[in-house]
Amino acid sequence: MSTYVFPGGLRLDPRKQASRPPLRCLPMPARLLVPLLQHAGSPARACVAAGERVLAGKRIGEADGEDSAHVHAPASGQVLGIVTHDIGHPAGQPLPCVELVPDGRQDWQRMPPLPAWRTSPPATLAARLREAGVVGLGGAVFPTDRKLAPDGFPVHTLIVNGAECEPWIACDDALMRARADQVTAGSELLGHLLGASRILLAVEDHMREALEALTDAAAGTAIELVAVPTRYPQGGERQLVYTLTGIEVGAGTTPRQHGVACVNVATAAAAWRAVVLGEPLVSRVVSVAGRGVAGPCSLEVPLGTLVADLVEAAGGYTPAAQRLVLGGPMMGQSLASDQVPVGKSGNCVLVLAADELRARGPELPCIRCGECARVCPARLLPQQLDAAIRAGDWVATSRLGLADCIECGLCAYVCPSQIPLVERFRFGKGERAWQAQEAERARRSRVLFEARQARLVREQAAREARLRAREAALRDDDDAPAGRP
Ligand code: SF4
Ligand code: SF4
């Protein structure tokens, strides 16, 4: 099948050492800190109490609204309590977690399996995904049932995303090699849910073993396997849609509006487990990589496992260890400590050595070389966006398309002046979101104030009307002829 070349992008060294050893399961840790926010949207509300015994798969957090997702116990054991803890959230604030001590028995509470999913109505499958807390495991962690819900745009093509383009991250590669049958079955299941006539499963062309495993697993199915060029950010939703279909998902539109839906390979496998095995999403594959760890590998881990336990399972720190990152080198989040739990979005733990860190000199003035614009996959002008943010010109940031920045980090990566462009864009987005919130708060206050003023005017008018009526009644009484009752 012919593919298209998305604008911008860069070929980065894949460095997939973590995919070399076969995928293995992490032994159950002594303690889990299961975050109640593991998805886009509001945190789930805890629905267990300290001292309670839970079974693996029991719901311990209730979704708070449609864009929130349920959270389940990854192990049977005892709830120690609900604690506030650093979960490596980009905003930096600690958030509530269920602290759980596994009992080592791993007694399960599964949902009824639905092996005959091919005859199940899409609504039944979507309800199961919601019940199981399945969210997008490619990083967006948006609730999958919501992402795939009918929205007036029929889907003709489902794209299953195995293009794991950030260097070092190898969890999807490891999953596709070890569980290719679950990935392909999950892809068919989601294709059935969406009514898609075409299912494209994209894998980067350097993932030879994954391609072989998937070729065997997809034999006899309608899935079309496509090897896409190894080029960052190939795994970005808009970039992959363009590469496979030539459809440009423009600013302010979604792939769904073009008849395309995109899910990650791990999401497809999780959907299959939820439907066919009745298992809620309680674990995921995580890569542990970098020269700061003795044995880079990919592990299937219970959600809520601490980074420290993952590093230990990967052979522990080497003397070269300098920095911890949750996620990849381009879009990941630096961690101050290894006492942070891994949630549904946690695809990689990087332990970087000094020579793997990019030397960051002082920020220099822009020399207008245009490199940042050349690599930007969103066709933005990063140097102009940067100038607009520094000037606080929020109208210009809108005009320049700040909202379309996918925070891939390429502009900052190539900038010879060491300008922290992507950090500034994150700041700019946060600032604009805050301003929008403030504007909304001011609008609501104005509406409330105006409603109160209107009520006061109405009450005053009613009082005056009552007064006038009383006065009129008194006048009528005075005017009445003597002897009348
Ligand atoms: S890459 Fe850096 S120096 Fe070059 S134009 Fe962009 S911001 Fe300026
Ligand atoms: S971080 Fe944003 S502006 Fe920079 S290259 Fe990526 S999409 Fe473009």
Coordinates of C-alpha atoms and ligand atoms in Angstrom, one line a residue:
M1 CA 0.0 0.0 0.0
S2 CA 1.4 3.5 -0.8
T3 CA 1.9 5.9 2.0
Y4 CA 2.3 9.7 2.2
V5 CA 5.1 11.8 3.8
F6 CA 3.8 14.1 6.5
P7 CA 5.4 17.6 6.7
G8 CA 8.4 18.3 9.1
G9 CA 9.6 15.5 11.3
L10 CA 13.0 14.0 11.8
R11 CA 14.7 10.6 11.8
L12 CA 15.9 9.9 15.3
D13 CA 18.0 6.9 16.4
P14 CA 15.3 4.5 17.7
R15 CA 17.5 3.1 20.6
K16 CA 15.0 0.3 21.3
Q17 CA 17.2 -1.7 23.7
A18 CA 14.2 -2.2 26.0
S19 CA 12.5 -4.4 23.4
R20 CA 15.3 -6.9 23.1
P21 CA 14.6 -9.2 26.1
P22 CA 11.3 -11.0 25.9
L23 CA 8.4 -9.3 27.6
R24 CA 8.0 -10.5 31.2
C25 CA 5.6 -9.8 34.1
L26 CA 6.8 -7.9 37.1
P27 CA 6.4 -9.9 40.4
M28 CA 3.6 -8.3 42.4
P29 CA 5.2 -5.4 44.4
A30 CA 4.7 -5.2 48.2
R31 CA 2.7 -2.0 48.0
L32 CA 0.7 -0.3 45.2
L33 CA -0.3 3.4 45.0
V34 CA -3.1 3.4 42.5
P35 CA -3.7 6.9 41.2
L36 CA -7.4 8.0 40.9
L37 CA -6.4 10.2 38.0
Q38 CA -5.0 7.9 35.2
H39 CA -7.0 9.4 32.4
A40 CA -7.9 12.7 30.7
G41 CA -10.8 14.4 32.6
S42 CA -11.6 14.6 36.3
P43 CA -10.1 12.2 38.8
A44 CA -12.2 9.2 39.8
R45 CA -13.9 9.3 43.2
A46 CA -12.6 6.6 45.7
C47 CA -15.2 4.0 46.4
V48 CA -13.3 1.9 49.0
A49 CA -12.2 2.7 52.5
A50 CA -9.2 2.0 54.7
G51 CA -9.2 -1.6 56.0
E52 CA -11.3 -3.0 53.2
R53 CA -10.3 -6.2 51.5
V54 CA -10.6 -6.0 47.7
L55 CA -10.3 -8.5 44.9
A56 CA -8.2 -7.9 41.8
G57 CA -10.5 -6.2 39.3
K58 CA -12.8 -4.6 41.9
R59 CA -13.7 -1.0 41.1
I60 CA -11.9 1.2 43.6
G61 CA -12.5 4.6 41.9
E62 CA -15.8 5.7 40.3
A63 CA -15.6 7.8 37.1
D64 CA -16.6 11.4 37.9
G65 CA -18.3 12.5 34.7
E66 CA -18.3 11.3 31.1
D67 CA -14.7 12.2 30.4
S68 CA -13.5 10.4 33.5
A69 CA -12.8 6.6 33.8
H70 CA -13.2 3.9 36.5
V71 CA -10.2 2.7 38.3
H72 CA -9.8 -0.9 39.5
A73 CA -7.7 -2.8 42.0
P74 CA -4.7 -4.4 40.2
A75 CA -4.3 -7.0 43.1
S76 CA -6.3 -8.6 45.8
G77 CA -5.3 -7.3 49.2
Q78 CA -6.1 -4.7 51.8
V79 CA -6.7 -1.0 51.3
L80 CA -4.4 0.9 53.6
G81 CA -6.1 4.2 52.8
I82 CA -6.6 7.1 50.4
V83 CA -3.4 9.2 50.3
T84 CA -2.3 12.2 48.4
H85 CA 0.9 11.5 46.6
D86 CA 3.2 12.8 43.7
I87 CA 2.1 10.9 40.6
G88 CA 4.4 12.7 38.2
H89 CA 1.5 14.9 36.9
P90 CA 2.8 17.6 34.6
A91 CA 1.2 20.3 36.8
G92 CA 3.4 19.0 39.6
Q93 CA 0.7 18.7 42.3
P94 CA 0.2 15.6 44.4
L95 CA -3.1 13.8 43.7
P96 CA -5.2 11.1 45.5
C97 CA -4.2 7.5 45.3
V98 CA -5.6 4.3 46.8
E99 CA -2.8 2.7 48.8
L100 CA -3.1 -1.1 48.5
V101 CA -1.1 -4.0 50.1
P102 CA -1.4 -7.0 47.9
D103 CA -2.0 -10.3 49.7
G104 CA -0.1 -12.4 47.2
R105 CA -3.2 -14.6 46.4
Q106 CA -4.4 -12.6 43.4
D107 CA -8.1 -13.5 43.8
W108 CA -10.1 -12.0 40.9
Q109 CA -13.4 -10.3 40.4
R110 CA -13.9 -10.4 36.6
M111 CA -16.8 -9.2 34.5
P112 CA -18.8 -11.8 32.6
P113 CA -16.8 -12.7 29.5
L114 CA -18.3 -11.9 26.1
P115 CA -16.5 -14.3 23.7
A116 CA -19.3 -13.9 21.1
W117 CA -18.5 -10.2 20.6
R118 CA -19.0 -10.5 16.8
T119 CA -22.7 -10.7 17.5
S120 CA -22.8 -8.1 20.3
P121 CA -24.2 -4.7 19.5
P122 CA -21.7 -1.9 19.5
A123 CA -23.4 -0.2 22.5
T124 CA -22.8 -3.4 24.6
L125 CA -19.1 -3.4 23.7
A126 CA -18.8 0.3 24.4
A127 CA -20.5 -0.1 27.8
R128 CA -18.0 -2.9 28.5
L129 CA -15.0 -0.7 27.7
R130 CA -16.4 1.9 30.0
E131 CA -17.0 -0.6 32.8
A132 CA -13.4 -1.9 32.4
G133 CA -11.9 1.6 32.6
V134 CA -10.2 1.3 29.2
V135 CA -8.5 4.5 28.1
G136 CA -6.1 5.3 25.2
L137 CA -2.8 3.8 26.2
G138 CA -0.8 5.7 23.6
G139 CA -0.4 8.7 25.9
A140 CA -3.7 10.6 25.5
V141 CA -5.5 8.4 28.0
F142 CA -8.9 9.6 26.8
P143 CA -11.7 7.2 27.8
T144 CA -12.0 4.8 24.8
D145 CA -15.8 4.4 24.9
R146 CA -16.1 8.2 24.6
K147 CA -13.5 8.4 21.8
L148 CA -15.3 5.7 19.8
A149 CA -18.9 6.9 20.6
P150 CA -21.1 7.8 17.6
D151 CA -20.7 11.5 16.9
G152 CA -22.6 11.9 13.7
F153 CA -19.5 11.1 11.6
P154 CA -19.5 7.5 10.3
V155 CA -16.1 5.8 10.4
H156 CA -14.8 4.0 7.3
T157 CA -11.2 3.4 8.5
L158 CA -9.9 2.3 11.8
I159 CA -6.1 3.0 12.2
V160 CA -4.4 0.9 14.9
N161 CA -1.3 2.7 15.9
G162 CA 1.9 0.6 16.5
A163 CA 4.2 3.4 15.3
E164 CA 6.1 4.0 18.5
C165 CA 8.3 6.8 17.3
E166 CA 10.0 8.2 20.4
P167 CA 13.5 6.9 21.0
W168 CA 13.9 4.3 23.8
I169 CA 10.1 3.6 24.2
A170 CA 9.6 0.0 23.3
C171 CA 6.5 -1.1 25.2
D172 CA 4.3 -1.3 22.1
D173 CA 7.0 -3.2 20.2
A174 CA 7.3 -5.7 23.1
L175 CA 3.5 -6.1 23.3
M176 CA 3.1 -6.6 19.5
R177 CA 5.8 -9.3 19.6
A178 CA 4.5 -11.1 22.6
R179 CA 0.7 -10.7 22.2
A180 CA 0.2 -10.2 18.5
D181 CA -3.0 -12.3 18.6
Q182 CA -4.5 -10.0 21.3
V183 CA -3.6 -6.9 19.3
T184 CA -5.2 -8.2 16.0
A185 CA -8.3 -9.6 17.8
G186 CA -8.7 -6.3 19.6
S187 CA -8.3 -4.4 16.3
E188 CA -11.1 -6.5 14.7
L189 CA -13.3 -6.0 17.8
L190 CA -12.9 -2.2 17.7
G191 CA -13.4 -2.2 13.9
H192 CA -16.7 -4.1 14.6
L193 CA -17.7 -1.6 17.3
L194 CA -17.1 1.3 14.9
G195 CA -18.6 -0.4 11.8
A196 CA -15.3 0.4 10.0
S197 CA -14.9 -1.2 6.6
R198 CA -11.1 -1.0 6.7
I199 CA -8.6 -1.7 9.5
L200 CA -5.0 -0.5 9.0
L201 CA -2.4 -1.7 11.6
A202 CA 0.7 0.5 11.3
V203 CA 4.1 -0.6 12.6
E204 CA 7.4 1.2 12.1
D205 CA 9.6 -0.4 9.5
H206 CA 12.4 -1.2 11.9
M207 CA 10.1 -3.4 14.1
R208 CA 10.8 -6.6 12.1
E209 CA 9.9 -9.1 14.7
A210 CA 6.6 -7.3 15.5
L211 CA 5.8 -7.2 11.8
E212 CA 6.4 -11.0 11.5
A213 CA 4.3 -11.8 14.6
L214 CA 1.5 -9.6 13.4
T215 CA 1.6 -11.0 9.9
D216 CA 1.0 -14.5 11.4
A217 CA -1.7 -13.2 13.8
A218 CA -3.5 -11.2 11.1
A219 CA -3.6 -14.1 8.6
G220 CA -7.2 -14.7 7.5
T221 CA -8.5 -11.4 9.0
A222 CA -9.4 -8.2 7.1
I223 CA -6.5 -6.3 8.8
E224 CA -4.0 -4.6 6.5
L225 CA -0.6 -4.4 8.0
V226 CA 1.5 -1.4 7.0
A227 CA 5.1 -0.7 7.7
V228 CA 5.5 3.0 8.0
P229 CA 8.8 5.0 7.9
T230 CA 10.7 5.4 11.1
R231 CA 10.4 9.1 11.5
Y232 CA 9.5 11.1 14.6
P233 CA 6.6 11.9 15.3
Q234 CA 5.2 9.2 13.1
G235 CA 3.0 8.0 16.0
G236 CA 1.2 11.3 16.3
E237 CA -2.4 10.8 15.4
R238 CA -2.6 13.5 12.7
Q239 CA 0.8 12.4 11.2
L240 CA -0.2 8.8 11.1
V241 CA -3.6 9.5 9.5
Y242 CA -1.8 11.5 6.8
T243 CA 0.8 8.9 6.2
L244 CA -1.7 6.1 5.7
T245 CA -4.6 8.0 4.0
G246 CA -3.3 11.3 2.7
I247 CA -6.1 13.0 4.7
E248 CA -4.9 16.2 6.3
V249 CA -6.7 16.6 9.6
G250 CA -6.7 20.4 9.7
A251 CA -6.6 22.7 12.6
G252 CA -9.7 22.5 14.8
T253 CA -10.9 19.2 13.2
T254 CA -10.7 15.6 14.3
P255 CA -9.9 12.4 12.4
R256 CA -13.5 11.4 13.0
Q257 CA -14.8 14.3 10.9
H258 CA -12.9 12.7 8.0
G259 CA -14.3 9.2 8.7
V260 CA -11.1 7.9 10.5
A261 CA -10.6 6.7 14.1
C262 CA -7.2 6.0 15.6
V263 CA -6.4 3.8 18.6
N264 CA -3.1 2.5 20.0
V265 CA -2.2 -1.2 19.8
A266 CA -2.1 -1.5 23.6
T267 CA -5.6 0.0 23.7
A268 CA -6.8 -2.7 21.2
A269 CA -5.3 -5.5 23.3
A270 CA -6.8 -4.0 26.5
A271 CA -10.2 -3.8 24.8
W272 CA -10.0 -7.5 23.8
R273 CA -9.1 -8.5 27.4
A274 CA -12.0 -6.5 28.8
V275 CA -14.5 -8.0 26.4
V276 CA -13.3 -11.6 26.0
L277 CA -11.7 -12.2 29.4
G278 CA -13.8 -9.8 31.4
E279 CA -10.7 -8.2 32.8
P280 CA -10.7 -4.5 33.7
L281 CA -7.6 -2.5 32.8
V282 CA -5.3 -3.1 35.8
S283 CA -1.9 -3.5 34.1
R284 CA 0.2 -2.2 31.2
V285 CA 3.5 -2.8 29.5
V286 CA 6.2 -0.3 30.5
S287 CA 9.8 0.0 29.1
V288 CA 12.7 0.7 31.4
A289 CA 15.6 2.1 29.4
G290 CA 18.7 4.2 29.3
R291 CA 22.3 3.6 30.4
G292 CA 21.4 4.4 34.0
V293 CA 19.6 1.0 34.4
A294 CA 21.5 -2.3 34.4
G295 CA 19.1 -4.3 32.3
P296 CA 16.8 -2.4 29.9
C297 CA 13.6 -4.3 29.3
S298 CA 9.9 -4.1 28.9
L299 CA 7.7 -5.4 31.8
E300 CA 4.0 -5.9 32.2
V301 CA 3.3 -4.1 35.5
P302 CA 0.3 -3.7 37.8
L303 CA -0.9 -0.1 37.6
G304 CA 0.2 1.7 40.8
T305 CA 3.7 0.1 40.8
L306 CA 6.4 2.6 42.0
V307 CA 9.1 3.6 39.5
A308 CA 11.6 2.3 42.1
D309 CA 10.2 -1.3 41.9
L310 CA 10.4 -1.1 38.1
V311 CA 14.0 0.0 38.1
E312 CA 14.9 -2.8 40.6
A313 CA 13.2 -5.4 38.4
A314 CA 15.3 -4.1 35.5
G315 CA 18.5 -4.8 37.4
G316 CA 18.8 -1.6 39.4
Y317 CA 20.6 1.7 38.8
T318 CA 24.1 1.8 37.3
P319 CA 26.7 4.3 38.6
A320 CA 26.0 6.3 35.4
A321 CA 22.3 7.1 36.4
Q322 CA 21.7 10.9 36.3
R323 CA 18.1 11.6 35.5
L324 CA 14.7 9.9 35.8
V325 CA 12.1 10.6 33.1
L326 CA 8.6 9.2 32.9
G327 CA 7.8 8.9 29.2
G328 CA 10.2 9.4 26.3
P329 CA 13.1 11.9 25.8
M330 CA 11.0 14.2 23.6
M331 CA 7.7 14.4 25.4
G332 CA 8.4 12.8 28.8
Q333 CA 8.3 14.4 32.3
S334 CA 11.4 14.6 34.5
L335 CA 10.8 13.0 37.9
A336 CA 12.3 14.3 41.2
S337 CA 12.1 10.9 42.8
D338 CA 11.5 7.2 42.0
Q339 CA 8.6 7.0 44.5
V340 CA 6.1 7.8 41.8
P341 CA 3.5 5.3 40.7
V342 CA 3.0 4.3 37.1
G343 CA -0.5 4.7 35.8
K344 CA -2.3 4.0 32.5
S345 CA -0.3 6.7 30.6
G346 CA 3.1 5.4 31.9
N347 CA 4.7 3.9 28.8
C348 CA 8.4 4.3 29.7
V349 CA 10.8 4.9 32.6
L350 CA 14.0 6.4 31.4
V351 CA 17.1 6.4 33.5
L352 CA 19.5 8.6 31.6
A353 CA 23.3 8.8 32.0
A354 CA 25.1 12.1 31.7
D355 CA 26.1 11.5 28.1
E356 CA 22.5 10.7 27.1
L357 CA 21.3 14.1 28.4
R358 CA 21.3 16.9 25.9
A359 CA 23.8 19.5 27.1
R360 CA 21.6 22.6 27.7
G361 CA 23.6 25.9 27.4
P362 CA 22.2 29.3 28.2
E363 CA 19.3 30.6 26.0
L364 CA 20.7 32.7 23.1
P365 CA 18.9 35.2 20.8
C366 CA 17.0 33.7 17.9
I367 CA 19.1 33.8 14.7
R368 CA 16.1 33.3 12.4
C369 CA 17.6 30.1 10.9
G370 CA 14.2 28.7 10.3
E371 CA 15.2 25.2 11.5
C372 CA 12.3 25.0 14.0
A373 CA 9.7 25.7 11.2
R374 CA 11.3 23.2 8.9
V375 CA 10.9 20.3 11.4
C376 CA 7.5 21.3 12.8
P377 CA 5.0 18.6 11.8
A378 CA 2.1 20.9 12.6
R379 CA 3.3 23.5 10.0
L380 CA 3.7 26.2 12.7
L381 CA 6.2 29.0 13.0
P382 CA 7.7 28.3 16.4
Q383 CA 10.0 31.3 16.5
Q384 CA 7.0 33.6 15.9
L385 CA 4.9 31.8 18.5
D386 CA 7.7 32.1 21.0
A387 CA 7.9 35.9 20.4
A388 CA 4.2 36.2 20.8
I389 CA 4.1 34.3 24.1
R390 CA 7.0 36.3 25.5
A391 CA 5.2 39.5 24.5
G392 CA 2.0 38.2 26.1
D393 CA 0.2 38.8 22.7
W394 CA -2.5 36.1 23.1
V395 CA -4.4 37.2 20.1
A396 CA -1.3 36.5 18.0
T397 CA -0.8 33.1 19.6
S398 CA -4.3 32.1 18.5
R399 CA -3.6 33.4 15.0
L400 CA -0.3 31.5 14.9
G401 CA -2.0 28.2 15.9
L402 CA -0.7 27.6 19.4
A403 CA -3.5 25.2 20.1
D404 CA -2.3 23.0 17.2
C405 CA 1.1 22.4 18.7
I406 CA 1.4 18.7 19.6
E407 CA 4.3 19.4 21.9
C408 CA 6.5 17.0 20.0
G409 CA 9.6 18.9 21.1
L410 CA 11.3 18.8 17.7
C411 CA 11.6 22.6 17.4
A412 CA 13.5 22.9 20.7
Y413 CA 15.6 19.8 19.7
V414 CA 17.0 21.5 16.6
C415 CA 17.2 25.1 17.9
P416 CA 20.9 26.2 17.8
S417 CA 20.1 29.0 20.2
Q418 CA 18.9 26.5 22.9
I419 CA 15.6 28.3 23.2
P420 CA 13.2 26.2 25.3
L421 CA 10.5 26.5 22.7
V422 CA 8.3 23.6 23.8
E423 CA 8.4 24.6 27.5
R424 CA 7.3 28.0 26.4
F425 CA 4.4 26.6 24.4
R426 CA 3.3 24.5 27.3
F427 CA 3.4 27.6 29.5
G428 CA 1.5 29.5 26.8
K429 CA -1.2 26.9 26.6
G430 CA -1.5 26.8 30.4
E431 CA -1.7 30.6 30.5
R432 CA -4.4 30.6 27.8
A433 CA -6.4 27.9 29.6
W434 CA -6.1 29.9 32.8
Q435 CA -7.3 33.1 31.0
A436 CA -10.2 31.2 29.5
Q437 CA -11.2 29.8 32.9
E438 CA -11.0 33.3 34.4
A439 CA -13.0 34.7 31.5
E440 CA -15.6 32.0 32.1
R441 CA -15.6 32.7 35.8
A442 CA -16.1 36.4 35.1
R443 CA -18.9 35.6 32.7
R444 CA -20.7 33.4 35.3
S445 CA -20.3 36.1 37.9
R446 CA -21.7 38.7 35.5
V447 CA -24.6 36.5 34.7
L448 CA -25.3 35.9 38.4
F449 CA -24.9 39.6 39.2
E450 CA -27.3 40.5 36.4
A451 CA -29.8 37.9 37.5
R452 CA -29.6 39.2 41.1
Q453 CA -30.1 42.8 39.9
A454 CA -33.1 41.7 37.8
R455 CA -34.6 39.8 40.8
L456 CA -34.1 42.9 43.0
V457 CA -35.9 45.1 40.4
R458 CA -38.7 42.5 40.1
E459 CA -39.1 42.3 43.9
Q460 CA -39.0 46.1 44.3
A461 CA -41.7 46.4 41.5
A462 CA -43.8 43.7 43.3
R463 CA -43.4 45.5 46.6
E464 CA -44.5 48.8 45.1
A465 CA -47.4 47.1 43.3
R466 CA -48.5 45.6 46.6
L467 CA -48.2 49.0 48.3
R468 CA -50.2 50.7 45.6
A469 CA -52.9 48.0 45.9
R470 CA -53.1 48.4 49.7
E471 CA -53.4 52.2 49.3
A472 CA -56.1 51.8 46.7
A473 CA -57.9 49.4 49.0
L474 CA -57.7 51.8 51.9
R475 CA -59.0 54.6 49.6
D476 CA -61.9 52.4 48.5
D477 CA -62.7 51.7 52.2
D478 CA -62.7 55.5 53.0
D479 CA -65.0 56.2 50.0
A480 CA -67.5 53.5 50.9
P481 CA -71.0 54.8 52.0
A482 CA -71.7 54.6 55.8
G483 CA -73.6 51.5 56.9
R484 CA -71.9 49.3 54.3
P485 CA -70.2 46.3 55.9
Ligands
SF4_1 S1 15.5 27.2 15.4 FE1 15.8 28.6 17.1 S2 17.2 30.1 16.3 FE2 16.4 29.1 14.5 S3 14.6 30.3 13.9 FE3 13.9 28.8 15.3 S4 13.9 29.8 17.3 FE4 15.2 31.0 16.0
SF4_2 S1 6.6 21.3 19.7 FE1 4.9 22.3 18.6 S2 5.8 24.0 17.5 FE2 7.5 22.6 18.2 S3 7.8 21.3 16.4 FE3 6.4 20.2 17.7 S4 4.3 20.8 17.0 FE4 5.8 22.2 16.1

